[in-house]
Amino acid sequence: MATEVERKTDIGPPHFEQFLHPLMKENYGKWKYHETLEPGVLAHTGDAGTLYSVRCASPRLASTNFIRTMTGLADKYADGYLRFTSRNNVEFLLADKDNIEPLKKDLADLNIPVGGTNNAISNVVHTQGWVHCHSSATDASGLVKAVMDELTDYFTSEKLPARIRLAVACCLNMCGAVHASDIAILGVHRTPPVIDNASLPNLCEIPTTVASCPNNAIKPTSIEGKTTVTVDEDKCMYCGNCYTVCPAMPLADPLNDGVSIWVGGKISNARSEPMFTKLAIPYLPNNPPRWPEAVDAVKNIVEVYAANAKPFERMGEWIERIGWPKFFDLTGIEFTKYHLDDFRFAGTTYRRSTHNRY
Amino acid sequence: MAADVSIDQLADDMYEIVADSAGKKKLKAGDLTKAMTAKYGDAITRKDCKAAIKQLIDSGRCVYGYFGGSSIELPRTEGAANE
Amino acid sequence: MADDLKIPLLEELEKGPWPSFVSDIKSMADKSEVAADLLRQLEKSYEDKRGYWKHGGLVGVLGYGGGVIGRYSALPEEFPGVSHFHTVRVNQPSGWVYTSKALNEIMDIWDEHGSGLTNMHGSTGDMVLLGTNTDELEPTFQALTQKGWDLGGSGSDMRTPSCCIGPARCEWACYDTMDLCYNLTQEYQDELHRPMFNYKFKIKMSGCPNDCVASQARSDMAIIGIWKDEIQIDKDAYAAYMKDGFNIKDLVVDMCPTGCITADENDIEIDDSNCVKCMHCIARLPKALAPGKERGATISLGAKAPIVEGALIAQNIIPFMEMEKPYEELHDLIERIWEFWDDHGKARERIGEFIERVSLATFLENTGLDPLPQMVQEPRDNPYIFYEEYYAEEDEEAASDE
């Protein structure tokens, strides 16, 4: 048995300096420029020398086996230094240029793609889905795998006009903040929670359940002398917060849950200002394990964009230039009443000019 | 003037409020702080309230809960939302 | 035993060129019944097209109100391995830099105390250790702290701050994101571990307007590096690009959002007074152009996902602040914002929604900030102004006497 040790709290994370590659320490704040040697391989140069970063994909939902494989490669080629990017890629930090090719070969043998730099589709930012989440309308890891299997070629190359940032969120709580991505897949519930009136009084605290609704759609009521709740279906936006506190209000609906597709958001300030994603396709069915409808829809948008956008024009910038009618025209996506906003400030999205292209 | 009201006293007062509202309303840390400020005014500070909450939690008299936002509650059976 | 692992739908996801999470979890299934049952339950989800999880509510380690997310299977009898499947968030180091040794130590801990499954990393930035039971939480926590690691945030607390790699590997970093991220995380340990706010508060730090950590979309406070003076130009390097046939007109001059670049094969001039620091030209010509020398950060507030009042992208609140140790001005600002939001915010109201509800003017007044034209796209276009200064009748007479 472990001996009793003093319980530590509030120590915070370790200081990052102990994890920095020696070249990162020496060039800290003094880097001069960087180059892309090939897709997935960056070279950053400062007075102390050049550091090579080799970037590869990861499933993000990764086992300790996968991480140990990565650390093993870092030990073999990168003096034990590696990092993760904000989009869940792994980066090996190499001082020796001659290690790039052997590392790439080892990664290729493990079937791990190298890429994700510049005008590529980088790894997908995504949420937990059916792997871990109680309110998910779809799976996230499976969708990502199915989509990226079709788009791996865009990860390992830089042949797009500009980068495409993909995101997947499994319900509108959007833990992955997909609202500013070039293309986002968003899981949607389309029906309010079903109330199990028989068990609710025993399972749930009524005040807590009422308070859990962000839209005040839940009210207490009495059925056969027992206190339960009702949901104002017009107010419900299917967030699942009530199910969080009350298991007698399941939201999952296999018949109606599915995914929606959103386009044209961006975060960087390059050229244009950051933009929200906008609705492209309001509903596609959940069709595991490979979600062919969603995969085809994303691939179609990517290919139409790739064929039509100018160099360094992001998805949203391209659509702004050609106009939304043409976007729907070129992609063959149907424009429906669901594309018309009806929430707060909906009017700001209505066109108030004669600027139409014919 | 903070010495007028001890941290123990604040923790006891807070505990009472939490116990009173159990099953009725989930209280946030801020609700407890506001209640104490209403009761003692300038005789206490935010720091005192933080210390009192820390004492309540560290002693196990209260626990943190979560239902969309965080709350401070009486300890209860694990996974009560699950049973 | 994993011999009876029948997951034909999931096994479809072992095909194809992208790394397969199914193959990866399967590789754990022999030694971890949690991993095996996770796959079994997930297979059922794929069959039935629905999830089978319940939110857990109250689990954690003593003294902390954040860092652990309780999760339970809705089908514990069928899948006992995942009857508890709690998540432990571990505060990542600045910039997600690791050594193999440090990472392997964490993997050892997680193999011993949990499912052996992780997310590297979660949306907020933490290392996410995915799946353990309640009894293992405290031992996991103790093992982590013995190796120098601590938990991240969850619930209504300051969430784990995160930052880009900054000056550690980027020539565009306009301030030390790595150091500031560490500084804020350590300064506000109490706020990180003990939820005391109306709702979550995320802080993200990017070294330049490219915003590699998506702070403008994903954090309540976005601290983005910026410069005030002239873009630095290396004329020799510029000449080298031109010699290589770089298309300066199409790829730079015509794409500058303010048209402030005049350039041809021989020379480049930038009207910096009209430059909005979008970085497009710098990104195209990284050897020839660099951010200016007078550097700091611009601070924006209020980005969030849709719940409750709709998604927001952060709004600019401080056009420029110097970002030097010990960051007192920033600490002071953060604390003023927290105090006002604490006192007047509603439960589950993020700072962005709070500012919209109380009005930007009220927010500025109460946090000691002055209104600036940089804070808006344009001044108001409606005349419903709530005037606070006006003359009483006597004053009016006095005024007309003049």
Coordinates of C-alpha atoms in Angstrom, one line a residue, chain A residues 96-349:
Chain A
D96 CA 17.8 17.3 -36.6
K97 CA 16.5 17.7 -40.1
D98 CA 17.6 14.2 -41.0
N99 CA 15.1 12.8 -38.6
I100 CA 12.1 14.1 -40.6
E101 CA 12.0 11.4 -43.2
P102 CA 12.4 8.4 -40.8
L103 CA 9.8 9.9 -38.5
K104 CA 7.4 10.3 -41.5
K105 CA 8.1 6.7 -42.5
D106 CA 7.3 5.4 -39.0
L107 CA 4.1 7.4 -39.0
A108 CA 3.1 6.1 -42.4
D109 CA 3.7 2.5 -41.2
L110 CA 1.3 3.3 -38.4
N111 CA -1.2 4.7 -40.9
I112 CA -1.1 8.1 -39.3
P113 CA -1.4 11.0 -41.9
V114 CA 1.1 13.9 -41.7
G115 CA -0.3 17.3 -42.7
G116 CA -2.8 19.8 -41.5
T117 CA -0.7 22.9 -42.2
N118 CA -1.7 26.0 -44.1
N119 CA -4.3 25.6 -46.9
A120 CA -5.3 22.1 -45.7
I121 CA -8.2 20.7 -43.8
S122 CA -6.8 20.4 -40.4
N123 CA -8.0 18.0 -37.7
V124 CA -11.6 18.4 -36.6
V125 CA -12.5 20.1 -33.4
H126 CA -15.3 18.0 -31.9
T127 CA -17.4 17.1 -28.9
Q128 CA -18.1 13.7 -27.2
G129 CA -21.3 12.4 -28.8
W130 CA -22.6 9.0 -27.9
V131 CA -19.1 8.1 -26.4
H132 CA -19.7 10.2 -23.3
C133 CA -22.5 12.8 -23.5
H134 CA -26.0 12.7 -22.1
S135 CA -27.6 15.2 -24.4
S136 CA -26.0 14.3 -27.8
A137 CA -28.1 14.0 -30.8
T138 CA -25.5 12.2 -32.7
D139 CA -22.0 10.7 -32.3
A140 CA -19.0 13.0 -32.8
S141 CA -16.0 10.7 -33.1
G142 CA -17.7 8.5 -35.7
L143 CA -18.9 11.4 -37.8
V144 CA -15.3 12.9 -37.7
K145 CA -13.8 9.5 -38.7
A146 CA -16.3 9.1 -41.6
V147 CA -15.9 12.6 -42.9
M148 CA -12.1 12.7 -42.6
D149 CA -11.7 9.3 -44.3
E150 CA -13.2 11.0 -47.3
L151 CA -11.1 14.2 -46.8
T152 CA -7.7 12.8 -45.7
D153 CA -6.3 13.9 -49.1
Y154 CA -7.0 17.5 -48.1
F155 CA -5.2 17.0 -44.8
T156 CA -2.0 15.7 -46.4
S157 CA -1.9 18.3 -49.1
E158 CA -2.2 22.1 -49.3
K159 CA -4.2 22.3 -52.5
L160 CA -7.2 24.2 -51.2
P161 CA -7.6 27.9 -51.9
A162 CA -7.3 28.5 -48.1
R163 CA -7.6 26.5 -44.9
I164 CA -10.8 24.8 -44.0
R165 CA -11.6 24.5 -40.4
L166 CA -14.1 21.7 -39.7
A167 CA -16.0 21.2 -36.4
V168 CA -18.5 18.8 -35.1
A169 CA -20.8 19.4 -32.2
C170 CA -23.3 16.8 -31.1
C171 CA -26.1 19.1 -29.9
L172 CA -26.7 22.9 -29.8
N173 CA -24.9 23.3 -26.5
M174 CA -21.9 23.2 -28.9
C175 CA -19.2 22.3 -26.5
G176 CA -16.9 22.5 -29.5
A177 CA -18.0 26.1 -30.3
V178 CA -18.7 25.3 -34.0
H179 CA -20.3 28.7 -34.6
A180 CA -17.1 30.1 -36.2
S181 CA -15.9 27.2 -38.5
D182 CA -15.7 27.1 -42.3
I183 CA -17.9 24.0 -42.2
A184 CA -19.6 22.7 -39.1
I185 CA -21.7 19.6 -38.5
L186 CA -24.2 20.1 -35.7
G187 CA -26.3 17.3 -34.1
V188 CA -29.9 18.3 -33.8
H189 CA -32.8 17.1 -31.7
R190 CA -36.1 18.1 -33.2
T191 CA -38.6 17.1 -30.6
P192 CA -39.0 18.1 -26.9
P193 CA -38.2 15.7 -24.0
V194 CA -40.8 13.0 -23.4
I195 CA -42.0 13.2 -19.8
D196 CA -42.3 10.0 -17.9
N197 CA -45.1 11.1 -15.5
A198 CA -45.2 7.8 -13.7
S199 CA -41.6 8.0 -12.5
L200 CA -40.8 11.7 -12.6
P201 CA -42.2 12.5 -9.1
N202 CA -39.9 9.8 -7.6
L203 CA -36.8 10.6 -9.6
C204 CA -36.6 14.4 -9.8
E205 CA -36.7 17.4 -7.7
I206 CA -39.4 19.6 -9.2
P207 CA -37.9 23.0 -8.4
T208 CA -34.5 22.0 -9.7
T209 CA -36.1 20.6 -12.9
V210 CA -38.1 23.8 -13.4
A211 CA -35.0 25.9 -12.8
S212 CA -32.8 23.8 -15.2
C213 CA -34.6 25.2 -18.3
P214 CA -32.7 28.1 -19.8
N215 CA -35.9 29.2 -21.6
N216 CA -38.4 28.9 -18.7
A217 CA -40.3 26.3 -20.7
I218 CA -40.9 23.9 -17.8
K219 CA -43.7 24.5 -15.3
P220 CA -44.9 22.4 -12.4
T221 CA -48.2 20.7 -12.8
S222 CA -50.2 18.0 -11.0
I223 CA -51.4 14.7 -12.5
E224 CA -53.6 12.4 -10.4
G225 CA -52.5 14.2 -7.3
K226 CA -48.8 13.8 -8.0
T227 CA -46.6 16.8 -8.8
T228 CA -44.8 16.6 -12.1
V229 CA -43.9 19.0 -14.9
T230 CA -45.0 20.1 -18.4
V231 CA -42.9 21.5 -21.2
D232 CA -44.1 24.4 -23.3
E233 CA -43.2 22.9 -26.6
D234 CA -43.0 26.2 -28.4
K235 CA -40.3 27.4 -26.1
C236 CA -38.2 24.2 -26.0
M237 CA -35.0 24.4 -28.1
Y238 CA -33.9 20.8 -27.3
C239 CA -30.8 21.7 -25.2
G240 CA -31.1 18.7 -22.8
N241 CA -30.4 20.7 -19.7
C242 CA -33.6 19.3 -18.0
Y243 CA -32.5 15.7 -18.7
T244 CA -29.3 16.6 -17.0
V245 CA -31.1 17.0 -13.7
C246 CA -34.1 14.8 -14.3
P247 CA -33.7 11.4 -16.0
A248 CA -37.4 11.1 -16.4
M249 CA -37.3 13.6 -19.3
P250 CA -35.3 11.8 -22.0
L251 CA -34.6 13.9 -25.1
A252 CA -33.1 11.3 -27.3
D253 CA -35.4 10.5 -30.2
P254 CA -33.9 8.0 -32.7
L255 CA -36.6 8.7 -35.2
N256 CA -36.0 12.5 -35.4
D257 CA -32.5 13.2 -34.2
G258 CA -29.9 14.0 -36.9
V259 CA -27.4 16.5 -38.1
S260 CA -27.4 19.9 -39.7
I261 CA -24.6 21.5 -41.8
W262 CA -23.3 25.0 -41.3
V263 CA -20.8 27.0 -43.4
G264 CA -18.8 30.2 -43.7
G265 CA -17.5 30.9 -40.2
K266 CA -14.0 32.0 -39.4
I267 CA -12.0 33.0 -36.4
S268 CA -8.8 34.6 -37.6
N269 CA -8.7 38.3 -38.4
A270 CA -6.9 37.8 -41.7
R271 CA -8.4 40.1 -44.3
S272 CA -12.0 40.0 -43.1
E273 CA -13.4 40.1 -39.6
P274 CA -14.3 36.9 -37.7
M275 CA -17.7 35.4 -39.0
F276 CA -20.4 33.2 -37.7
T277 CA -21.2 30.0 -39.5
K278 CA -24.6 30.1 -41.3
L279 CA -27.1 27.3 -42.0
A280 CA -26.5 25.4 -45.2
I281 CA -28.6 22.2 -44.6
P282 CA -31.1 22.1 -41.8
Y283 CA -31.4 18.3 -41.4
L284 CA -29.8 15.1 -42.5
P285 CA -30.5 11.7 -41.0
N286 CA -28.4 10.0 -38.4
N287 CA -27.0 7.1 -40.4
P288 CA -24.3 5.4 -38.5
P289 CA -21.7 4.0 -38.8
R290 CA -20.7 6.2 -41.7
W291 CA -23.3 8.9 -42.1
P292 CA -23.1 8.9 -45.9
E293 CA -25.6 11.8 -46.3
A294 CA -23.5 14.1 -44.0
V295 CA -20.2 13.0 -45.5
D296 CA -21.5 13.6 -49.1
A297 CA -22.8 17.0 -48.1
V298 CA -19.5 18.1 -46.6
K299 CA -17.5 16.8 -49.4
N300 CA -19.7 18.5 -52.0
I301 CA -19.3 21.9 -50.2
V302 CA -15.5 21.4 -50.0
E303 CA -15.2 20.5 -53.7
V304 CA -17.5 23.4 -54.9
Y305 CA -15.5 25.8 -52.7
A306 CA -12.1 24.4 -54.0
A307 CA -13.2 24.8 -57.6
N308 CA -14.6 28.3 -57.2
A309 CA -12.8 30.3 -54.5
K310 CA -9.8 32.5 -55.2
P311 CA -6.4 31.9 -53.6
F312 CA -6.4 32.6 -49.8
E313 CA -10.2 33.2 -49.8
R314 CA -11.8 31.5 -46.9
M315 CA -15.2 29.8 -47.3
G316 CA -17.1 32.7 -45.7
E317 CA -15.1 35.2 -47.8
W318 CA -15.9 33.3 -51.0
I319 CA -19.6 33.2 -50.2
E320 CA -19.7 36.9 -49.3
R321 CA -18.1 37.6 -52.7
I322 CA -20.4 35.5 -54.8
G323 CA -23.5 35.9 -52.7
W324 CA -25.6 33.3 -50.9
P325 CA -28.0 32.7 -53.8
K326 CA -25.1 31.6 -55.9
F327 CA -23.8 29.4 -53.0
F328 CA -27.0 27.5 -52.9
D329 CA -27.0 27.4 -56.7
L330 CA -23.5 26.1 -57.1
T331 CA -23.8 23.5 -54.3
G332 CA -27.2 22.4 -55.3
I333 CA -28.4 22.7 -51.7
E334 CA -32.1 23.5 -51.3
F335 CA -33.0 26.8 -49.7
T336 CA -35.9 26.3 -47.3
K337 CA -38.0 28.2 -44.7
Y338 CA -35.6 26.9 -42.0
H339 CA -32.9 29.1 -43.5
L340 CA -34.9 32.2 -42.5
D341 CA -33.9 33.3 -39.0
D342 CA -36.8 33.7 -36.5
F343 CA -34.9 34.2 -33.3
R344 CA -33.7 37.5 -31.8
F345 CA -32.4 40.1 -34.3
A346 CA -33.7 37.9 -37.2
G347 CA -34.3 41.0 -39.2
T348 CA -30.6 41.8 -39.4
T349 CA -30.3 38.8 -41.7

